[in-house]
PDB file of C-alpha atoms and ligand atoms in Angstrom:
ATOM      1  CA  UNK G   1      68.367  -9.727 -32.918  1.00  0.00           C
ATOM      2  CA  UNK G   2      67.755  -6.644 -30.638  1.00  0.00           C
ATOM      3  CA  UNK G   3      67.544  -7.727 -27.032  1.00  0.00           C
ATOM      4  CA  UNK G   4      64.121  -6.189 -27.137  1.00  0.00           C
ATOM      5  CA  UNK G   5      63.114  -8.919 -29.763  1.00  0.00           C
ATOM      6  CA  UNK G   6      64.999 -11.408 -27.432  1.00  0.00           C
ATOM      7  CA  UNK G   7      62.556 -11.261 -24.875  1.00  0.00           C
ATOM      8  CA  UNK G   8      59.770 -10.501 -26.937  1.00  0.00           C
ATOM      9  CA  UNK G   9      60.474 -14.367 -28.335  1.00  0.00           C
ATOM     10  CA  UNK G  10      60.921 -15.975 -25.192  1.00  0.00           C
ATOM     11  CA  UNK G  11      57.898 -13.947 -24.075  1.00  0.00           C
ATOM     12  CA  UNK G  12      55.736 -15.531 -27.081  1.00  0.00           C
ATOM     13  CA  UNK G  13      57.253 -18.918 -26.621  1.00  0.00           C
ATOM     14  CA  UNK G  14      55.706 -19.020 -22.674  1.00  0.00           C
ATOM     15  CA  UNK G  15      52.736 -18.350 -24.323  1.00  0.00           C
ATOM     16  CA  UNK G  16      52.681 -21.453 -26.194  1.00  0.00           C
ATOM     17  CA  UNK G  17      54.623 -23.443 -23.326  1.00  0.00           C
ATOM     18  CA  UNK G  18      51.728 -22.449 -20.995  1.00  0.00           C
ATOM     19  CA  UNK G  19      48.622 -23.097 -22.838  1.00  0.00           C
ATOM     20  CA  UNK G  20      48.168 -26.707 -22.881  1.00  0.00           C
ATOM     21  CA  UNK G  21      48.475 -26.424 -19.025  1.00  0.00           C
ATOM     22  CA  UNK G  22      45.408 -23.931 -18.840  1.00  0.00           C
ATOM     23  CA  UNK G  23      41.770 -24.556 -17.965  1.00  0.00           C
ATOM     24  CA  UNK G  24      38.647 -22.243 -17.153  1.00  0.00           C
ATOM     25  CA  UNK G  25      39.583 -22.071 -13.684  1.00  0.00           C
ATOM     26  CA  UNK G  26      43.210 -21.625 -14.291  1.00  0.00           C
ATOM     27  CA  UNK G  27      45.220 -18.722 -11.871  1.00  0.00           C
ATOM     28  CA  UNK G  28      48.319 -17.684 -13.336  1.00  0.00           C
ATOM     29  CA  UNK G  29      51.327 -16.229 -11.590  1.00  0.00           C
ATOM     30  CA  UNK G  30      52.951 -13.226 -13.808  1.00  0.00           C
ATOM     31  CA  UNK G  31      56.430 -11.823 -12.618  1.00  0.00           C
ATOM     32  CA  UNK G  32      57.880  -8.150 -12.942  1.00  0.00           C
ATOM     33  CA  UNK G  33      60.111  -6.154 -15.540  1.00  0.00           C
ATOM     34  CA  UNK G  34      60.627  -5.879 -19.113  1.00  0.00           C
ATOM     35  CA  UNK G  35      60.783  -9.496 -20.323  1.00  0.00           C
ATOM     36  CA  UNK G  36      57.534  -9.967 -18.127  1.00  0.00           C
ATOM     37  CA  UNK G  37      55.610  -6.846 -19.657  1.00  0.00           C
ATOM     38  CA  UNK G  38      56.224  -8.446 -22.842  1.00  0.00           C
ATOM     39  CA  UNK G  39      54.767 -12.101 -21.692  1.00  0.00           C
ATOM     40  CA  UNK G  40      51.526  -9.534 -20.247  1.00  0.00           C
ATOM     41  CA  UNK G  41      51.030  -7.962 -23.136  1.00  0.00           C
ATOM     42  CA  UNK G  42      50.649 -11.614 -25.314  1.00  0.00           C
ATOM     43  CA  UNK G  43      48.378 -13.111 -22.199  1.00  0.00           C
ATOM     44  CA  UNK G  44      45.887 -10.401 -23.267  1.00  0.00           C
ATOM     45  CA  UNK G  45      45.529 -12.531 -26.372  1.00  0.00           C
ATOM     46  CA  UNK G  46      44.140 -15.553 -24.885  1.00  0.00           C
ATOM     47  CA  UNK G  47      42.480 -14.255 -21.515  1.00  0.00           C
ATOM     48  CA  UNK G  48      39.494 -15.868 -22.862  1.00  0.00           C
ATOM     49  CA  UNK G  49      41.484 -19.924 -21.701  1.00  0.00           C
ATOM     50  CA  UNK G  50      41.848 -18.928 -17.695  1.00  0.00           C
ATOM     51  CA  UNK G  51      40.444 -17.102 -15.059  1.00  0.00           C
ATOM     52  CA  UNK G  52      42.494 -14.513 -14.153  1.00  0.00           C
ATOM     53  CA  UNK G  53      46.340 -13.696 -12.137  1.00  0.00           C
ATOM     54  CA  UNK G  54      48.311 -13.126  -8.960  1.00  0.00           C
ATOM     55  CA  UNK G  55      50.917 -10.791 -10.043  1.00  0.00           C
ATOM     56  CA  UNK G  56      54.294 -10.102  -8.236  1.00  0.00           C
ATOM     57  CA  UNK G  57      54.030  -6.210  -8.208  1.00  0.00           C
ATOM     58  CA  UNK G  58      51.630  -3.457  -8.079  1.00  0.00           C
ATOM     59  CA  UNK G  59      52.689  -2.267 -11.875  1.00  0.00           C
ATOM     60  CA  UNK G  60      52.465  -5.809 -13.135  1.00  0.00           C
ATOM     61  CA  UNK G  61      48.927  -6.207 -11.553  1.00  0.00           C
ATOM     62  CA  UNK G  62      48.285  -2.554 -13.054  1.00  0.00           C
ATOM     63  CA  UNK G  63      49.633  -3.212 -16.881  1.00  0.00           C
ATOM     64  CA  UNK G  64      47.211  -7.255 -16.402  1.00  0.00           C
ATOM     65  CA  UNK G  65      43.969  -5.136 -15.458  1.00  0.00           C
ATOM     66  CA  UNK G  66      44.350  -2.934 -18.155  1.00  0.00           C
ATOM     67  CA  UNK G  67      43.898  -5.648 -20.729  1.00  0.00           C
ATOM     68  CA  UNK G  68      41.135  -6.869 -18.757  1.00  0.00           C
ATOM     69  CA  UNK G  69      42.742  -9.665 -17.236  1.00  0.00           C
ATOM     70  CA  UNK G  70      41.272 -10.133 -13.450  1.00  0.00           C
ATOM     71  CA  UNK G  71      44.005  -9.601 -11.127  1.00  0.00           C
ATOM     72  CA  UNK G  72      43.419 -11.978  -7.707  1.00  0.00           C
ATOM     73  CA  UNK G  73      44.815 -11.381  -4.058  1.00  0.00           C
ATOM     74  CA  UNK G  74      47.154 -14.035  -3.587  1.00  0.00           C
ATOM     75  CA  UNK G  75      45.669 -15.143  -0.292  1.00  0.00           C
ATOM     76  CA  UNK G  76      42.377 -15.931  -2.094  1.00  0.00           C
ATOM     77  CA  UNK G  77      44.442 -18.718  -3.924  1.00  0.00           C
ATOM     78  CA  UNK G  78      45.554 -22.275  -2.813  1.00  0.00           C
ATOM     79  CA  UNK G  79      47.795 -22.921  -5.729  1.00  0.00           C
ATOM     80  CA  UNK G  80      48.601 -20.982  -9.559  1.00  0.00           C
ATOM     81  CA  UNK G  81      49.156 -23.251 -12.609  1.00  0.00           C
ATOM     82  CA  UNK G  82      52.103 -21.732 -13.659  1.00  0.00           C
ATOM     83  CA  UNK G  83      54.783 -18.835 -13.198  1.00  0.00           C
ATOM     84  CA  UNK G  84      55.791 -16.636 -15.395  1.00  0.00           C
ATOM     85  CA  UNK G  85      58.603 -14.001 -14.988  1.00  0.00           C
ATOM     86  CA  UNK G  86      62.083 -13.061 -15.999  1.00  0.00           C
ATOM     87  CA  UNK G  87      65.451 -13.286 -14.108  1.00  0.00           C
ATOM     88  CA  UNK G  88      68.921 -11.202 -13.643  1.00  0.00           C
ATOM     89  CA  UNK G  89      71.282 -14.127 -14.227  1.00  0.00           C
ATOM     90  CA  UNK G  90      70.339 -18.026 -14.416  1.00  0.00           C
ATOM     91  CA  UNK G  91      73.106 -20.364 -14.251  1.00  0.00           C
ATOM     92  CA  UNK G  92      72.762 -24.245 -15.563  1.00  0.00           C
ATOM     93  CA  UNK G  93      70.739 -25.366 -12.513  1.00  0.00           C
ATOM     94  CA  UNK G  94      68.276 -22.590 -12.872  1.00  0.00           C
ATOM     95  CA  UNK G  95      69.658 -21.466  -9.761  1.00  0.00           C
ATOM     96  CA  UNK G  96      68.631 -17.421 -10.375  1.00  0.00           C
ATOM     97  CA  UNK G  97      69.393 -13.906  -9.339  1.00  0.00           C
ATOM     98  CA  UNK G  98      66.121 -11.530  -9.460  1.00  0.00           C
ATOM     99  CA  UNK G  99      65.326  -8.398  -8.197  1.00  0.00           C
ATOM    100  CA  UNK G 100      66.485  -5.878 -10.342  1.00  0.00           C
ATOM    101  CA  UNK G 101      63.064  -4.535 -10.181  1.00  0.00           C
ATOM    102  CA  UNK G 102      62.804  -4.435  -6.894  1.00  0.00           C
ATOM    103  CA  UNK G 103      59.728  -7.044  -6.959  1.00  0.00           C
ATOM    104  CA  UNK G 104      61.547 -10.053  -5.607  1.00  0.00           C
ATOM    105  CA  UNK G 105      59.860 -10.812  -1.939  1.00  0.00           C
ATOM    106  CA  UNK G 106      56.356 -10.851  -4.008  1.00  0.00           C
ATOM    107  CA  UNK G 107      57.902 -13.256  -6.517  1.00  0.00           C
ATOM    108  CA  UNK G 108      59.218 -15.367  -4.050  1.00  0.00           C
ATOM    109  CA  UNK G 109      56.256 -15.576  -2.797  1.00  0.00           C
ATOM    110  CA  UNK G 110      54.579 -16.477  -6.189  1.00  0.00           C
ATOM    111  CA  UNK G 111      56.857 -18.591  -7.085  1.00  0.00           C
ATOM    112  CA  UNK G 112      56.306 -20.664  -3.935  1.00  0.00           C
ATOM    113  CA  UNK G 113      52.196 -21.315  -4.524  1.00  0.00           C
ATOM    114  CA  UNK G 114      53.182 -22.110  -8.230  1.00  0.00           C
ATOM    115  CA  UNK G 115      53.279 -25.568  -9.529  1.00  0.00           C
ATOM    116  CA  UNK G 116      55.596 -24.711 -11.918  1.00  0.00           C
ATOM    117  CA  UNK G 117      58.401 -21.600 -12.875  1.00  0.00           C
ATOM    118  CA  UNK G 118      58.680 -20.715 -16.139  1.00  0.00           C
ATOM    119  CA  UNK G 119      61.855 -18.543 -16.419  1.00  0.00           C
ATOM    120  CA  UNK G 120      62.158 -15.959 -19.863  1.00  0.00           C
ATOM    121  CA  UNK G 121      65.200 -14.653 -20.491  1.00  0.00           C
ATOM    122  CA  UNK G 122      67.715 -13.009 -23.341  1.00  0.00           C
ATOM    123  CA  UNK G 123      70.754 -14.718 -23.614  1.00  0.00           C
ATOM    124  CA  UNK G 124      72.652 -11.895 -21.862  1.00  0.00           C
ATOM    125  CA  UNK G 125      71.386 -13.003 -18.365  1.00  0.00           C
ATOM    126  CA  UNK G 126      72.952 -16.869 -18.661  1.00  0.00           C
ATOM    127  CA  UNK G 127      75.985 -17.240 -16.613  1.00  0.00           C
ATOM    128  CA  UNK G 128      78.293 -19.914 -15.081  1.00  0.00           C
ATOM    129  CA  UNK G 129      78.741 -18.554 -11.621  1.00  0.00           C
ATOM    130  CA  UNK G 130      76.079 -16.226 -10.111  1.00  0.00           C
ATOM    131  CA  UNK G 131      76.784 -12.885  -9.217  1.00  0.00           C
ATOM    132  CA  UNK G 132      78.131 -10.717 -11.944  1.00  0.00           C
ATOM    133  CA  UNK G 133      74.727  -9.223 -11.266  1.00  0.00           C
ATOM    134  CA  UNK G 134      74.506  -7.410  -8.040  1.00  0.00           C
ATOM    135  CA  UNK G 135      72.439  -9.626  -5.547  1.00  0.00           C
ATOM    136  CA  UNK G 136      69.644  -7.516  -4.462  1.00  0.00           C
ATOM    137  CA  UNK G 137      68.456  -7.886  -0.942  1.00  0.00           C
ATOM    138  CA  UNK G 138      65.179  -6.443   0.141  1.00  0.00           C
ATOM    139  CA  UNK G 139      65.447  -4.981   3.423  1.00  0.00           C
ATOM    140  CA  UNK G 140      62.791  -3.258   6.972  1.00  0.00           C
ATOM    141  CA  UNK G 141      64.050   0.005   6.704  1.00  0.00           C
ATOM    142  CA  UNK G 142      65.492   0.577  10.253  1.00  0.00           C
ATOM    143  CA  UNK G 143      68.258  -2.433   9.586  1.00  0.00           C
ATOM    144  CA  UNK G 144      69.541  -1.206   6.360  1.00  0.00           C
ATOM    145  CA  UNK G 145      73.047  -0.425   8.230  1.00  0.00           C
ATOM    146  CA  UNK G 146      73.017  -3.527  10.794  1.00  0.00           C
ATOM    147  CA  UNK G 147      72.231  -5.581   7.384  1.00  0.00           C
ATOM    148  CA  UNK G 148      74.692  -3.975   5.263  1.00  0.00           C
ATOM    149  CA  UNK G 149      77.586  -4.315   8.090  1.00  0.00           C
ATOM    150  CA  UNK G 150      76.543  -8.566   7.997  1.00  0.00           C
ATOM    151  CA  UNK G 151      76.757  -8.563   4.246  1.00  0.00           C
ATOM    152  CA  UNK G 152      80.243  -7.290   4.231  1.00  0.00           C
ATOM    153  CA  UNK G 153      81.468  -9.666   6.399  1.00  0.00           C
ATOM    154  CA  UNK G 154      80.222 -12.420   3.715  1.00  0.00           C
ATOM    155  CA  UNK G 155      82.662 -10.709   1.246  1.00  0.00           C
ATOM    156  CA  UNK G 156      80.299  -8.394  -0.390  1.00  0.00           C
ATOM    157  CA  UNK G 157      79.938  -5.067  -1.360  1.00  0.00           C
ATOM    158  CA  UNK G 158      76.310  -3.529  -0.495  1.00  0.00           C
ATOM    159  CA  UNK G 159      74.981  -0.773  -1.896  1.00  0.00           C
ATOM    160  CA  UNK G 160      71.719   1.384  -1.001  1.00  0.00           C
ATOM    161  CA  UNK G 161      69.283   1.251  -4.153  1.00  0.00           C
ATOM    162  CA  UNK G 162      69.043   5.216  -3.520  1.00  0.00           C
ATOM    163  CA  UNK G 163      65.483   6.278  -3.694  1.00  0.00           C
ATOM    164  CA  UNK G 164      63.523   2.745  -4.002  1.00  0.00           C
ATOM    165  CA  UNK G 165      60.767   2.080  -1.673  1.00  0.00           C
ATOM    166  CA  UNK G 166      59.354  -1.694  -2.009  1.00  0.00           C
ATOM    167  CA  UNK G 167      55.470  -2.260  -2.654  1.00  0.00           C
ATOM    168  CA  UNK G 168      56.117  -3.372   0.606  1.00  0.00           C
ATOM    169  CA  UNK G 169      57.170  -0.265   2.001  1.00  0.00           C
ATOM    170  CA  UNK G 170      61.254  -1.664   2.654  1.00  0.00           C
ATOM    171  CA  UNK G 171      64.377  -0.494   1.145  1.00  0.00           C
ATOM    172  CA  UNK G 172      66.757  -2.681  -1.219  1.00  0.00           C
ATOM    173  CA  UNK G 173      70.855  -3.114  -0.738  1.00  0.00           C
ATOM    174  CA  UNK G 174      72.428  -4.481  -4.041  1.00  0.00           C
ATOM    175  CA  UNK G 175      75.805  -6.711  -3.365  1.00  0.00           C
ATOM    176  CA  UNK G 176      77.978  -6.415  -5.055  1.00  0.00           C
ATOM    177  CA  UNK G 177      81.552  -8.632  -5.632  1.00  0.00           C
ATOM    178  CA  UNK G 178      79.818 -11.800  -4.984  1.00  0.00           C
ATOM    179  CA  UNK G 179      81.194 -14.888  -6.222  1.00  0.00           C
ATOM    180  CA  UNK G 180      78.223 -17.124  -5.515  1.00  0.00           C
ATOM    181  CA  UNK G 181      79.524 -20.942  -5.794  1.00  0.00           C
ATOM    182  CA  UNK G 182      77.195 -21.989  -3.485  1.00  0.00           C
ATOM    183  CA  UNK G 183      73.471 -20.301  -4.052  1.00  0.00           C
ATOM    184  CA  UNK G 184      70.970 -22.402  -1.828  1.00  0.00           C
ATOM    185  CA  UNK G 185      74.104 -21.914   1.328  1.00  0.00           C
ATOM    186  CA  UNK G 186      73.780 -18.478   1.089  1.00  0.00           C
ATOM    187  CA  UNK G 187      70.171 -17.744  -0.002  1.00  0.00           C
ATOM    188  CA  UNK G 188      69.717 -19.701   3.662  1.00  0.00           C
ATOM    189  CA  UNK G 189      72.711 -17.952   5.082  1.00  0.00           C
ATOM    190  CA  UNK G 190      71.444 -13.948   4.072  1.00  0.00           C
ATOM    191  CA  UNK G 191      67.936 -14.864   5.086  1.00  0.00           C
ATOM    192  CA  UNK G 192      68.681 -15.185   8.618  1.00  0.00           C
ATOM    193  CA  UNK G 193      70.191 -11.964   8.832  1.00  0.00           C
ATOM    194  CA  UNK G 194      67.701  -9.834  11.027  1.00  0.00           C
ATOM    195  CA  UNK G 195      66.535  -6.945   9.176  1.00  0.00           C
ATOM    196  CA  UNK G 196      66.224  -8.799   6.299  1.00  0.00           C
ATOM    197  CA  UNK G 197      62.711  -9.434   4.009  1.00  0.00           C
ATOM    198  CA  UNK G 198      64.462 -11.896   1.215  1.00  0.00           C
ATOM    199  CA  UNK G 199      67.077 -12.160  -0.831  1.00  0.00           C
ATOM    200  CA  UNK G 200      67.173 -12.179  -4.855  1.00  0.00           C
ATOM    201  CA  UNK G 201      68.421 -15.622  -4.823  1.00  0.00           C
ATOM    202  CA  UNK G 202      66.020 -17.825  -6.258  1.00  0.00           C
ATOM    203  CA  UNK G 203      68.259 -21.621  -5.409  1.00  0.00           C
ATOM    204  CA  UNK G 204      66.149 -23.187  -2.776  1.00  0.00           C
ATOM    205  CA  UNK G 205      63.703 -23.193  -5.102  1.00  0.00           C
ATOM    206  CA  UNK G 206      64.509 -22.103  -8.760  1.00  0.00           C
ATOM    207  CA  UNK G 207      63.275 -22.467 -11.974  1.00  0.00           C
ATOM    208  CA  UNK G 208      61.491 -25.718 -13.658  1.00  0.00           C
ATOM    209  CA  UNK G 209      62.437 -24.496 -16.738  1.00  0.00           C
ATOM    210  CA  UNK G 210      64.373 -22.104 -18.674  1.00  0.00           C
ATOM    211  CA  UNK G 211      63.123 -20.534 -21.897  1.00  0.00           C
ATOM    212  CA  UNK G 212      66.620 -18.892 -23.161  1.00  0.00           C
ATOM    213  CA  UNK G 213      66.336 -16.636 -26.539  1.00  0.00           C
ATOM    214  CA  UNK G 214      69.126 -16.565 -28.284  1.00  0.00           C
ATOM    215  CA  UNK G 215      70.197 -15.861 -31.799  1.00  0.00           C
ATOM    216  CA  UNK G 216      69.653 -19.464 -33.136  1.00  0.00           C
ATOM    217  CA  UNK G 217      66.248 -19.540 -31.934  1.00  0.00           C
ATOM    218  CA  UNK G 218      64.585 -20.111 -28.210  1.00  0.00           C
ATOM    219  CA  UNK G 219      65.760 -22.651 -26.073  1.00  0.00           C
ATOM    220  CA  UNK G 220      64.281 -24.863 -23.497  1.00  0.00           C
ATOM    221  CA  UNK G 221      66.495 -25.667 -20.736  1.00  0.00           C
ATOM    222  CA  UNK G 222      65.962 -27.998 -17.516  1.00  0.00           C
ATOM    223  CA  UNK G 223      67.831 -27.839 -14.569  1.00  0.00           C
ATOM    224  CA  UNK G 224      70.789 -29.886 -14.668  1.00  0.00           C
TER     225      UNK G 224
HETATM  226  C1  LIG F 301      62.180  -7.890 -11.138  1.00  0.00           C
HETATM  227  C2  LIG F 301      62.923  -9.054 -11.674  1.00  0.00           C
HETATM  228  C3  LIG F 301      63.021  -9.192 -13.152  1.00  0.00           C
HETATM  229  O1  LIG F 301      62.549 -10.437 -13.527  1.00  0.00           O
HETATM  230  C4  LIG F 301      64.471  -9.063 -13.559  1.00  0.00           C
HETATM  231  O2  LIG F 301      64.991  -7.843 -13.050  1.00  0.00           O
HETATM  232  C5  LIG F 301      64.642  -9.100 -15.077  1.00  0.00           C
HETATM  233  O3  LIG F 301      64.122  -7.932 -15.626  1.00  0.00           O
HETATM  234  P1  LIG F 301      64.041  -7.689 -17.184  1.00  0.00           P
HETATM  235  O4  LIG F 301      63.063  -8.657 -17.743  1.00  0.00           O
HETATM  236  O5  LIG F 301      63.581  -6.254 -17.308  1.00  0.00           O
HETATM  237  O6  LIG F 301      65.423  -7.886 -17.756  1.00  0.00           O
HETATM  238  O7  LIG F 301      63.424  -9.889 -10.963  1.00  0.00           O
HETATM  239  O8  LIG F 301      62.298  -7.792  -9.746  1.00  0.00           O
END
């Protein structure tokens, strides 16, 4: 299988993992990128069983309202059923890397009013140790170079995501040479760096569950 029909599976299988969990009322959260735009295009099948979503970007809430799916300010909402996005890496305690769509303060910040994270990902993106993928760090953009000096001396490598602007208006360093043994410890330890919005690591609070596709089929992971 193409990884295109990778996430297209684990995209359909959300679908089905959500649906018993949906009522009338039901507010959704839907996450940002390819995997995601997949799991957007299938919730336009059965808009008709909730009430509408908070997205985590401005093109996710776009691609939701063109299928006619009502799109709700976060603030306006106490608590969203479920979560739905994709992820960078995941590693066996659904301990995640996101950001490589520059989205990851707003899905941080879905991800926190969600009951539940449902993670949908291609194989490709399961690891053992974190950080293969460069940690993106979403930053105001008058500390990019205080921020970047501080991430050196924690051993990485930043780089300036050259020409990204945030739908929050910041700028985004990717690290690079990261090692990450330790994800919650330095998800805590980046996010007290001045200057600094969020990180992409997603320990603290992870994923519930894991919908992997792979070649013999999708799999459901827990945390472990
Ligand atoms: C966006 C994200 C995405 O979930 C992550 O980059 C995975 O993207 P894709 O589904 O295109 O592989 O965190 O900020």
């Amino acid at each position: 299988m193409t990884q295109d029909q990778l996430k297209q599976a684990v995209a359909r299988a959300a679908i089905e993992y959500i649906k018993p969990k949906l009522g009338g009322d039901s507010i959704i959260g839907v996450g940002t990128g390819s995997t995601a735009n997949f799991f957007i295009d299938y919730l336009g099948e059965i808009k008709h069983l909730f009430a509408g979503a908070v997205a985590s970007s401005d093109a996710s809430a776009a691609r939701l309202k063109n299928l006619g799916i009502d799109v709700l300010d976060c603030n306006s909402v106490s608590e969203l059923v479920v979560y739905v996005d994709g992820a960078d890496e995941s590693n066996a305690y659904l301990h995640l890397i996101k950001g490589g769509g520059a989205a990851l303060t707003r899905e941080k910040i879905v991800r926190a009013v969600s009951k539940e994270f449902v993670c949908i990902a291609d194989g490709s993106k399961w690891v053992d140790v974190l950080g293969k993928f460069p940690l993106p760090v979403e930053v105001i953009p008058m500390a990019r170079s205080y921020v970047a000096r501080e991430l050196v001396k924690l051993g990485g490598t930043p780089v300036y995501r050259d020409g990204v602007v945030t739908d929050n208006g910041n700028v985004i360093l990717d690290v690079y040479n990261l090692q990450i043994i330790d994800p919650v410890g330095l998800e805590t330890r980046i996010n007290q760096i001045t200057g600094v919005v969020t990180n992409g690591l997603f320990a603290a609070q992870g994923a519930d569950v894991l919908l992997l596709g792979t070649n013999d089929g999708v799999k459901t992971l827990y945390p472990r």
